[in-house]
Coordinates of C-alpha atoms in Angstrom, one line a residue:
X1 CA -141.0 77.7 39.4
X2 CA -142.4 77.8 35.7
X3 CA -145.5 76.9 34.9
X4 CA -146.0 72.7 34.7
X5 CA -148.7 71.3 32.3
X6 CA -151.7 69.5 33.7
X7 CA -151.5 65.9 31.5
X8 CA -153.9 63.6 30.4
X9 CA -152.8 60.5 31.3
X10 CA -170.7 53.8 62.6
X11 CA -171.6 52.3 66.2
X12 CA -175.1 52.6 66.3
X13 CA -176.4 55.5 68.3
X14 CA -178.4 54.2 72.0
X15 CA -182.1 53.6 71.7
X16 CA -184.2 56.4 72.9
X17 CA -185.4 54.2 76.0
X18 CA -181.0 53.2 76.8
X19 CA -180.4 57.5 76.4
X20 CA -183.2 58.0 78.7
X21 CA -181.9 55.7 81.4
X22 CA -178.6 56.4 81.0
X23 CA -179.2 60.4 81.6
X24 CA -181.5 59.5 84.8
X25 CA -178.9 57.0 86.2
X26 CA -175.5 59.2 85.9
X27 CA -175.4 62.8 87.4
X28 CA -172.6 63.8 84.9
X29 CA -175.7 63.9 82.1
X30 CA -177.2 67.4 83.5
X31 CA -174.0 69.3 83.2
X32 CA -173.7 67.7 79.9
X33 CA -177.2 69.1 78.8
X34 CA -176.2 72.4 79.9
X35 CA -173.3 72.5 78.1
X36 CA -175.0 71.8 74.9
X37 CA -177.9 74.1 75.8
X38 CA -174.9 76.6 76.4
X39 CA -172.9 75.8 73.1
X40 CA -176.7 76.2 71.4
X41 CA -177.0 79.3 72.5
X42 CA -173.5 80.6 71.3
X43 CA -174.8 79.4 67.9
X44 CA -177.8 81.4 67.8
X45 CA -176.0 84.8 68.8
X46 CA -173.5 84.4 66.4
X47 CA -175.7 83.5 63.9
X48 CA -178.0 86.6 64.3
X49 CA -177.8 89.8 62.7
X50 CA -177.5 92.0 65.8
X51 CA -178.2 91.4 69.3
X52 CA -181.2 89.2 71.1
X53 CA -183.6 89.9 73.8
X54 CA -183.6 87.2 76.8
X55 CA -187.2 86.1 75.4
X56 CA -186.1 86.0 71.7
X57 CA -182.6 83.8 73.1
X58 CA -185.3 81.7 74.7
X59 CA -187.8 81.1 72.2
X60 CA -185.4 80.1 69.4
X61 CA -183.1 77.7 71.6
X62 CA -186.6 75.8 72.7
X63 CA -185.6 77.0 76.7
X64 CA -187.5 78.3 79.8
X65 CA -186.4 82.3 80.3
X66 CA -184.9 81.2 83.6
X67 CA -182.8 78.6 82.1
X68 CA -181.6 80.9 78.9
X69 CA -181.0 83.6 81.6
X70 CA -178.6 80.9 84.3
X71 CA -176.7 79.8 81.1
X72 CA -176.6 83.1 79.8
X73 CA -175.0 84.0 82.9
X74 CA -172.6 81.8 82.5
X75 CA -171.3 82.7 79.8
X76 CA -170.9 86.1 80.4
X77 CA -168.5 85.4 83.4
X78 CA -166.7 83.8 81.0
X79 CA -166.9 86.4 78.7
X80 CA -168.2 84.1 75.6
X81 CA -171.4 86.8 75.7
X82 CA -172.0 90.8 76.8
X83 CA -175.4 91.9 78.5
X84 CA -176.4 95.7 77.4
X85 CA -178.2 97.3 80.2
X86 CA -179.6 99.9 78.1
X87 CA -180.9 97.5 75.2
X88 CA -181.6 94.6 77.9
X89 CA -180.4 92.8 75.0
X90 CA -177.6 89.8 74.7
X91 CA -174.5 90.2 72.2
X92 CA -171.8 87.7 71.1
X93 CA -168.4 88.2 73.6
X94 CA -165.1 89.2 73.1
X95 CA -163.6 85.8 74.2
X96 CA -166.0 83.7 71.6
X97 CA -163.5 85.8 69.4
X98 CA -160.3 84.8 70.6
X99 CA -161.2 81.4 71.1
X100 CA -162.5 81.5 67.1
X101 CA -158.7 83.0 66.3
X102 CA -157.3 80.2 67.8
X103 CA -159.2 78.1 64.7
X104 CA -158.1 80.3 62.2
X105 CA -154.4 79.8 63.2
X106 CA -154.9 76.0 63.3
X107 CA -156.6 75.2 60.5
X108 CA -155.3 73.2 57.4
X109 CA -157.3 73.6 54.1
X110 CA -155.6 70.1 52.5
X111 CA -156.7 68.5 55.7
X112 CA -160.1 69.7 55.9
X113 CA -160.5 69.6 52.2
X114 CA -159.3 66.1 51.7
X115 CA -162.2 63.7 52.8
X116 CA -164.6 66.0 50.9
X117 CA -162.0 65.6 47.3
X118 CA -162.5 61.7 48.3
X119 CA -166.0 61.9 48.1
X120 CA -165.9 64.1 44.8
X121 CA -164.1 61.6 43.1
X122 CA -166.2 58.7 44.4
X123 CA -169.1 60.9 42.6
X124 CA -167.7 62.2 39.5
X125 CA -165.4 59.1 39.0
X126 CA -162.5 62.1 37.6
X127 CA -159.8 63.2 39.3
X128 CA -159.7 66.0 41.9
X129 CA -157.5 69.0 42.7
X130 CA -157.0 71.6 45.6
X131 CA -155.1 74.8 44.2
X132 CA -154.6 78.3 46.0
X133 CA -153.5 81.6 44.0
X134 CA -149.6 82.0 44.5
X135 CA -147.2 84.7 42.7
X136 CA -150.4 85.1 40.3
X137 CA -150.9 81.6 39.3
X138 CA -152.7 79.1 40.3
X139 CA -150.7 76.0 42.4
X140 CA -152.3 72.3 43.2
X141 CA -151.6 71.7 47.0
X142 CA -153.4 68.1 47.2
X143 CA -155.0 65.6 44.2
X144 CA -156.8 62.4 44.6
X145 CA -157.0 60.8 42.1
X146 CA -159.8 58.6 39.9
X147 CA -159.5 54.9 39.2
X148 CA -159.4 55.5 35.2
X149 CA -157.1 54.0 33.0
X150 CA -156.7 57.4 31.3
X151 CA -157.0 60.3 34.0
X152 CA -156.0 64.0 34.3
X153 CA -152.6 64.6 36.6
X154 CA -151.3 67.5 38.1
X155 CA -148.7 66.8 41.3
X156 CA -149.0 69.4 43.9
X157 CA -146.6 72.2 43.6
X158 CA -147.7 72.0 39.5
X159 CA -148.3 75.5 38.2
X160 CA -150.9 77.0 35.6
X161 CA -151.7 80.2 34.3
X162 CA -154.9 81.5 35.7
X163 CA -156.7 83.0 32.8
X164 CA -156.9 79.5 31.4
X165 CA -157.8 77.3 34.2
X166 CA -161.0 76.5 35.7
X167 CA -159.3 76.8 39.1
X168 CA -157.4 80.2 38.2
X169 CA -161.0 81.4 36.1
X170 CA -162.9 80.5 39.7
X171 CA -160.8 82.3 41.8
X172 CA -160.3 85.2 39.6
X173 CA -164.3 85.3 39.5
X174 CA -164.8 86.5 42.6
X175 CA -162.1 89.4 43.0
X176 CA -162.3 93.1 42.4
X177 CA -162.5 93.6 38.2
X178 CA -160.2 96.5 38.1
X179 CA -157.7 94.1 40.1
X180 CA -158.1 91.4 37.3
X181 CA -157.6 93.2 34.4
X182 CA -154.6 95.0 36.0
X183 CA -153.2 91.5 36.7
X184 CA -154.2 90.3 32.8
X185 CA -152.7 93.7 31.5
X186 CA -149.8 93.4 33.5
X187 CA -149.2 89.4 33.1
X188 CA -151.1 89.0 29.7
X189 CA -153.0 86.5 28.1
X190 CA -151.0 83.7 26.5
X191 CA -152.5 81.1 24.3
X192 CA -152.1 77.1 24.8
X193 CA -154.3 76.1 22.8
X194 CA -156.6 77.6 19.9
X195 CA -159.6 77.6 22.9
X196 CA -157.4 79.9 24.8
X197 CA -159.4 83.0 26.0
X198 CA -156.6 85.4 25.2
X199 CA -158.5 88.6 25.3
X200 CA -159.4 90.4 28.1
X201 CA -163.1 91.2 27.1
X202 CA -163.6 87.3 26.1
X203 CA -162.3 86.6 29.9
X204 CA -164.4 89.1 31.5
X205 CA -167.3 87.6 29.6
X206 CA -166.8 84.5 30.9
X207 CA -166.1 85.0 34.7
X208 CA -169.5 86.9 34.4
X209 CA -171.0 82.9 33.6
X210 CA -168.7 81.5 36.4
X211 CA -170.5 84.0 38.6
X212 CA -173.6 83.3 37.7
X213 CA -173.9 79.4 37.7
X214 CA -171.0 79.1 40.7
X215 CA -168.3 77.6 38.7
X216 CA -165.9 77.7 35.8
X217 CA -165.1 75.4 32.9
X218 CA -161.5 74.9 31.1
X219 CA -162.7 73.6 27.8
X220 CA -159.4 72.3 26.4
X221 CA -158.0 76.0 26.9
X222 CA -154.8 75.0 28.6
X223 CA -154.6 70.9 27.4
X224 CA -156.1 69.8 24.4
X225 CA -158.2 67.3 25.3
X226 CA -158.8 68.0 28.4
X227 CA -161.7 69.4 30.4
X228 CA -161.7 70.9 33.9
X229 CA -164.6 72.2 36.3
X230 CA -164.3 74.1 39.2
X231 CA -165.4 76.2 41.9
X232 CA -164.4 78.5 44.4
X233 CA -163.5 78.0 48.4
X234 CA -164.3 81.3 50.5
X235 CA -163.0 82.2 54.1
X236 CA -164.3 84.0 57.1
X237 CA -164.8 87.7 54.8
X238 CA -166.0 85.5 51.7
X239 CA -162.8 86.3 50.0
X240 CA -162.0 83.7 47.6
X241 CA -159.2 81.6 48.9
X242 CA -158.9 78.4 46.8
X243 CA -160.4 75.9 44.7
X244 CA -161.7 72.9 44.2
X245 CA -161.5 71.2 40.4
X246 CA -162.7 68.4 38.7
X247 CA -160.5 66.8 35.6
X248 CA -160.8 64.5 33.0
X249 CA -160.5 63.9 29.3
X250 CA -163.0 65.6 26.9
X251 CA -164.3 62.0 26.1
X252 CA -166.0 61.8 29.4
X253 CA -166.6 65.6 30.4
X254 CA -168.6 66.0 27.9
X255 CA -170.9 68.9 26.9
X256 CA -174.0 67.0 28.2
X257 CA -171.6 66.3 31.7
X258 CA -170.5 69.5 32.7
X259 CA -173.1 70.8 34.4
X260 CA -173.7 67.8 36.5
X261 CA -169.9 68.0 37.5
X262 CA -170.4 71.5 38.4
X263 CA -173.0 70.8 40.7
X264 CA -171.3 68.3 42.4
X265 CA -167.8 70.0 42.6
X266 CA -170.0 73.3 43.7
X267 CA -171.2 70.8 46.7
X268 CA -168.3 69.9 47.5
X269 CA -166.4 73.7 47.5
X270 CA -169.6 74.5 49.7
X271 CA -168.8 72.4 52.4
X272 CA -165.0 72.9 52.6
X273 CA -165.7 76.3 52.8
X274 CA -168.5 75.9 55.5
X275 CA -166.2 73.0 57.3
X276 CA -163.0 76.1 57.1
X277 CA -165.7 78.7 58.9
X278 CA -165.5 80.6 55.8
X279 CA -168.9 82.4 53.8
X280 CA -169.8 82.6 50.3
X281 CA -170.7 85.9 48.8
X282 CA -174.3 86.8 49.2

């Protein structure tokens, strides 16, 4: 497919006094507790840098030793944690992975990204895109877009170049420099417009600001007239796996603008990426 244009164009939660009888009067409530308590746990092993001694499992989940040490127990018949004899010292288990597998075959990026692009747009009143890196170009998957007479469009399965989106310049922020300018050497630089970066030192100069404030700006380098901001989705090995954008006409991103816009859309990229199980770069 050739490259396509981006245009212009709660029920209230029980009272504390309700919970408390309704945890005395029903049974069921304990294993509940434990459960949590249990799930707790989990999250504080895997959350660690190494492994945990009984006391240290205890102190940080706000439990007795006996009660880290039943539940603890537990899970390791189950397999969800390991006990080291020699270290006397508690380490994330092999089923925890397989069962975290199981979420990385499931998940859906448009569908988890989705209510966070709503809210985006609610904020920055622009439009807002989803795009991935495909065949070395940069391809919207989902859009939602703003209430605005005159609004930035581009349909999913619409194509850019990446050296001149905010999307593509996001992505290709946070992957290996000799890998980027063999792509740019190999693909080139084209220009659009006269704001076209269409050397490879200009690019590099600017990916080193998209790395340092957390997102990119197209300032009419693809569309005259057009602004877009951006920032970067990460996975599981922070490796940069799509994008978040923010659109509009250079009458309302203006200068003044962007950098609210790329805190918001940096927000937003945050918690997609958090919401996937994914890590940014340290």
């Amino acid at each position: 497919m050739g490259s396509q244009e981006e245009t212009l164009i709660r029920s209230e939660p029980p009272t504390p006094s309700k919970a408390a009888s309704a945890t005395a009067a029903d049974p069921r409530s304990q294993t509940v507790q434990s459960l949590v308590r249990a799930l707790h746990i989990m999250t504080i092993l895997g959350e660690a840098d190494g492994p945990m001694s009984l006391t240290e499992l205890a102190r940080t989940a706000d439990l007795s030793p006996s009660t880290a040490h039943r539940l603890l127990t537990t899970l390791q018949q189950e397999r969800y944690v390991r006990f080291d004899g020699a270290t006397r010292s508690w380490y994330v288990g092999v089923q925890a992975f397989i069962s975290g597998s199981g979420f990385l075959k499931t998940r859906n990026v448009v569908d988890l990204a989705r209510p966070r692009m709503r809210q985006l747009m609610d904020q920055a009143s622009e439009t807002v895109n989803l795009a991935i890196i495909e065949n070395h170009e940069v391809v919207y998957l989902a859009q939602v877009e703003c209430h605005q007479m005159m609004r930035a469009l581009a349909p999913p399965g619409s194509r850019l170049p990446l050296h001149c989106s905010a999307a593509g310049k996001a992505l290709l922020a946070r992957m290996a420099p000799q890998y980027v300018r063999n792509l740019m050497e190999q693909r080139g630089l084209p220009r659009f417009t006269a704001a076209t970066l269409t050397t490879l030192e200009a690019l590099e100069a600017d990916l080193e600001q998209v790395r340092t404030r957390a997102y990119a700006v197209d300032n009419e380098e693809h569309a005259i007239g057009l602004r877009c901001v951006a920032a970067t989705i990460y996975d599981e090995r922070s490796q940069p796996i799509g994008a978040l954008s923010v659109s509009g006409p250079k009458a309302r991103v203006t200068d003044d603008r962007v950098a609210s816009l790329g805190g918001l859309v940096r927000q937003a990229a945050a918690a997609v990426t958090n919401e996937l199980g994914g890590t940014a770069p340290g």
